[in-house]
Amino acid sequence: KFTALISFDVKISDHDQINNGAKIGVFQFLFGILGNLNQLVLNVEATGSSLSASLTQNDPDGTVPPSSPSPIAAKEWVHVEFELEVNEPEGTDNYLSLRVGDETVYDGQLGIRLVGVGPRMEIGIPAFETSPEAKPWAVRHENVLVIIQEKE
């Protein structure tokens, strides 16, 4: 059992404005090993000049539909706060609050069952979905803070 508070600032100074629906992951928290893996992914999707953020929850049995998209500013620094409370490392009694700027992207119980092995995080661009003619993205992360505390 543990809590994780992860915060950082992100700036997307350039993105694919041609291909609507081009998407990148800018952060993910993972449990498990390849073939038996959970992912909590903060995605950013482009729609013309606009960007939106959403949470995707993946587990070995499938994917929960992403959270409703929330607007995210382009070409500006945006603060991200990811707060995870794991009460049941191999179960469903686990909660997440994810804020991007002034928007709450997700706040509630996870929709997936955790596999309980090897929690870890990735900051950067751990995933992307684009077309062959995709335009480049420019993403910068700063001021990363990670606090992991064991719970009794």
Short mmCIF file of C-alpha atoms in Angstrom, two decimals:
data_model
loop_
_atom_site.label_atom_id
_atom_site.label_comp_id
_atom_site.label_asym_id
_atom_site.label_seq_id
_atom_site.Cartn_x
_atom_site.Cartn_y
_atom_site.Cartn_z
CA LYS A 1 0.00 0.00 0.00
CA PHE A 2 1.31 3.44 -0.90
CA THR A 3 0.51 6.94 -2.08
CA ALA A 4 2.27 8.63 -4.97
CA LEU A 5 2.31 12.35 -5.65
CA ILE A 6 3.94 13.23 -8.94
CA SER A 7 3.91 16.76 -10.29
CA PHE A 8 5.65 18.51 -13.15
CA ASP A 9 5.30 21.36 -15.59
CA VAL A 10 4.88 20.62 -19.28
CA LYS A 11 5.01 22.89 -22.32
CA ILE A 12 3.90 21.76 -25.76
CA SER A 13 5.43 24.41 -27.96
CA ASP A 14 4.67 22.65 -31.25
CA HIS A 15 2.28 19.89 -32.26
CA ASP A 16 0.73 18.25 -35.29
CA GLN A 17 -1.92 20.77 -36.38
CA ILE A 18 -2.64 18.97 -39.67
CA ASN A 19 -3.77 15.51 -38.53
CA ASN A 20 -6.78 15.82 -36.22
CA GLY A 21 -6.60 13.16 -33.54
CA ALA A 22 -2.80 12.94 -33.44
CA LYS A 23 -2.04 11.88 -29.88
CA ILE A 24 0.96 11.54 -27.60
CA GLY A 25 1.41 10.32 -24.05
CA VAL A 26 3.31 12.84 -21.92
CA PHE A 27 3.39 10.74 -18.74
CA GLN A 28 2.52 7.23 -17.60
CA PHE A 29 2.48 5.25 -14.38
CA LEU A 30 2.87 1.50 -14.80
CA PHE A 31 2.49 -1.69 -12.77
CA GLY A 32 3.58 -5.17 -13.81
CA ILE A 33 5.67 -6.67 -16.55
CA LEU A 34 5.21 -7.01 -20.29
CA GLY A 35 2.19 -9.22 -20.93
CA ASN A 36 0.72 -8.47 -17.48
CA LEU A 37 0.77 -4.70 -17.31
CA ASN A 38 -1.31 -1.78 -16.03
CA GLN A 39 -0.90 1.69 -17.49
CA LEU A 40 -2.27 5.03 -16.34
CA VAL A 41 -1.45 7.36 -19.23
CA LEU A 42 -1.85 11.12 -19.55
CA ASN A 43 -2.54 11.65 -23.25
CA VAL A 44 -2.57 14.91 -25.18
CA GLU A 45 -4.54 15.01 -28.43
CA ALA A 46 -4.39 17.61 -31.19
CA THR A 47 -7.41 19.05 -32.98
CA GLY A 48 -6.12 21.72 -35.28
CA SER A 49 -4.50 24.41 -33.15
CA SER A 50 -6.19 23.13 -29.96
CA LEU A 51 -4.98 20.51 -27.50
CA SER A 52 -6.86 18.37 -25.00
CA ALA A 53 -5.72 16.08 -22.18
CA SER A 54 -7.29 12.77 -21.10
CA LEU A 55 -6.48 9.75 -18.95
CA THR A 56 -6.34 6.24 -20.40
CA GLN A 57 -6.40 3.20 -18.09
CA ASN A 58 -5.09 -0.06 -19.56
CA ASP A 59 -4.88 -3.49 -17.96
CA PRO A 60 -4.19 -7.03 -19.24
CA ASP A 61 -7.94 -7.53 -19.82
CA GLY A 62 -8.45 -4.39 -21.90
CA THR A 63 -8.79 -0.65 -21.79
CA VAL A 64 -11.25 1.53 -19.91
CA PRO A 65 -12.63 4.28 -22.19
CA PRO A 66 -10.54 7.44 -21.77
CA SER A 67 -11.74 10.23 -19.50
CA SER A 68 -13.53 13.16 -21.11
CA PRO A 69 -11.02 15.46 -22.81
CA SER A 70 -10.04 18.63 -20.96
CA PRO A 71 -8.50 21.62 -22.73
CA ILE A 72 -4.77 22.17 -22.30
CA ALA A 73 -2.93 25.32 -23.29
CA ALA A 74 -0.51 25.15 -26.20
CA LYS A 75 2.78 27.07 -26.07
CA GLU A 76 2.39 27.75 -22.33
CA TRP A 77 3.70 26.05 -19.22
CA VAL A 78 1.00 23.89 -17.62
CA HIS A 79 1.26 22.31 -14.17
CA VAL A 80 0.31 18.61 -13.85
CA GLU A 81 -0.54 16.88 -10.54
CA PHE A 82 -0.96 13.10 -10.36
CA GLU A 83 -2.04 11.76 -6.95
CA LEU A 84 -2.45 7.99 -6.66
CA GLU A 85 -3.68 6.18 -3.55
CA VAL A 86 -3.09 2.42 -3.71
CA ASN A 87 -5.00 0.56 -0.98
CA GLU A 88 -5.15 -2.75 -2.82
CA PRO A 89 -1.99 -3.36 -4.92
CA GLU A 90 -3.59 -6.44 -6.47
CA GLY A 91 -7.15 -5.19 -6.66
CA THR A 92 -9.57 -2.36 -7.30
CA ASP A 93 -9.66 -0.23 -4.11
CA ASN A 94 -7.40 2.42 -5.62
CA TYR A 95 -7.96 6.11 -6.37
CA LEU A 96 -6.49 8.72 -8.68
CA SER A 97 -6.71 12.48 -8.92
CA LEU A 98 -5.20 13.99 -12.08
CA ARG A 99 -5.17 17.73 -12.67
CA VAL A 100 -3.77 19.50 -15.71
CA GLY A 101 -3.62 23.25 -15.23
CA ASP A 102 -6.98 24.33 -13.80
CA GLU A 103 -8.77 21.26 -15.20
CA THR A 104 -9.53 18.05 -13.32
CA VAL A 105 -8.92 15.33 -15.90
CA TYR A 106 -9.83 12.46 -13.53
CA ASP A 107 -10.85 12.16 -9.89
CA GLY A 108 -12.12 8.86 -8.54
CA GLN A 109 -11.67 5.14 -8.20
CA LEU A 110 -9.61 3.47 -10.92
CA GLY A 111 -11.56 1.48 -13.46
CA ILE A 112 -8.93 -1.26 -13.67
CA ARG A 113 -7.65 -3.97 -11.35
CA LEU A 114 -3.97 -3.45 -10.50
CA VAL A 115 -1.53 -6.34 -10.96
CA GLY A 116 0.57 -5.28 -7.96
CA VAL A 117 4.08 -5.76 -9.36
CA GLY A 118 6.83 -3.21 -9.97
CA PRO A 119 5.23 0.27 -9.92
CA ARG A 120 7.19 2.79 -11.98
CA MET A 121 6.69 5.97 -14.00
CA GLU A 122 7.80 7.40 -17.31
CA ILE A 123 7.99 11.10 -18.09
CA GLY A 124 8.69 12.18 -21.65
CA ILE A 125 6.81 10.85 -24.63
CA PRO A 126 6.33 7.16 -23.74
CA ALA A 127 3.70 6.69 -26.45
CA PHE A 128 2.42 8.33 -29.61
CA GLU A 129 -0.28 7.73 -32.21
CA THR A 130 0.19 9.59 -35.44
CA SER A 131 -0.05 9.05 -39.15
CA PRO A 132 2.89 8.58 -41.54
CA GLU A 133 2.60 12.23 -42.62
CA ALA A 134 2.52 13.49 -39.01
CA LYS A 135 4.13 16.78 -38.14
CA PRO A 136 6.61 16.98 -35.25
CA TRP A 137 5.73 17.69 -31.63
CA ALA A 138 7.95 19.72 -29.27
CA VAL A 139 7.36 18.83 -25.62
CA ARG A 140 9.35 19.99 -22.60
CA HIS A 141 9.07 18.84 -18.97
CA GLU A 142 10.46 20.72 -15.96
CA ASN A 143 10.17 20.92 -12.17
CA VAL A 144 9.50 17.21 -11.64
CA LEU A 145 8.59 16.22 -8.07
CA VAL A 146 8.01 12.61 -7.01
CA ILE A 147 6.91 11.65 -3.48
CA ILE A 148 6.14 8.00 -2.75
CA GLN A 149 5.01 7.11 0.76
CA GLU A 150 4.19 3.71 2.19
CA LYS A 151 0.76 3.37 3.81
CA GLU A 152 -0.05 1.22 6.80
#
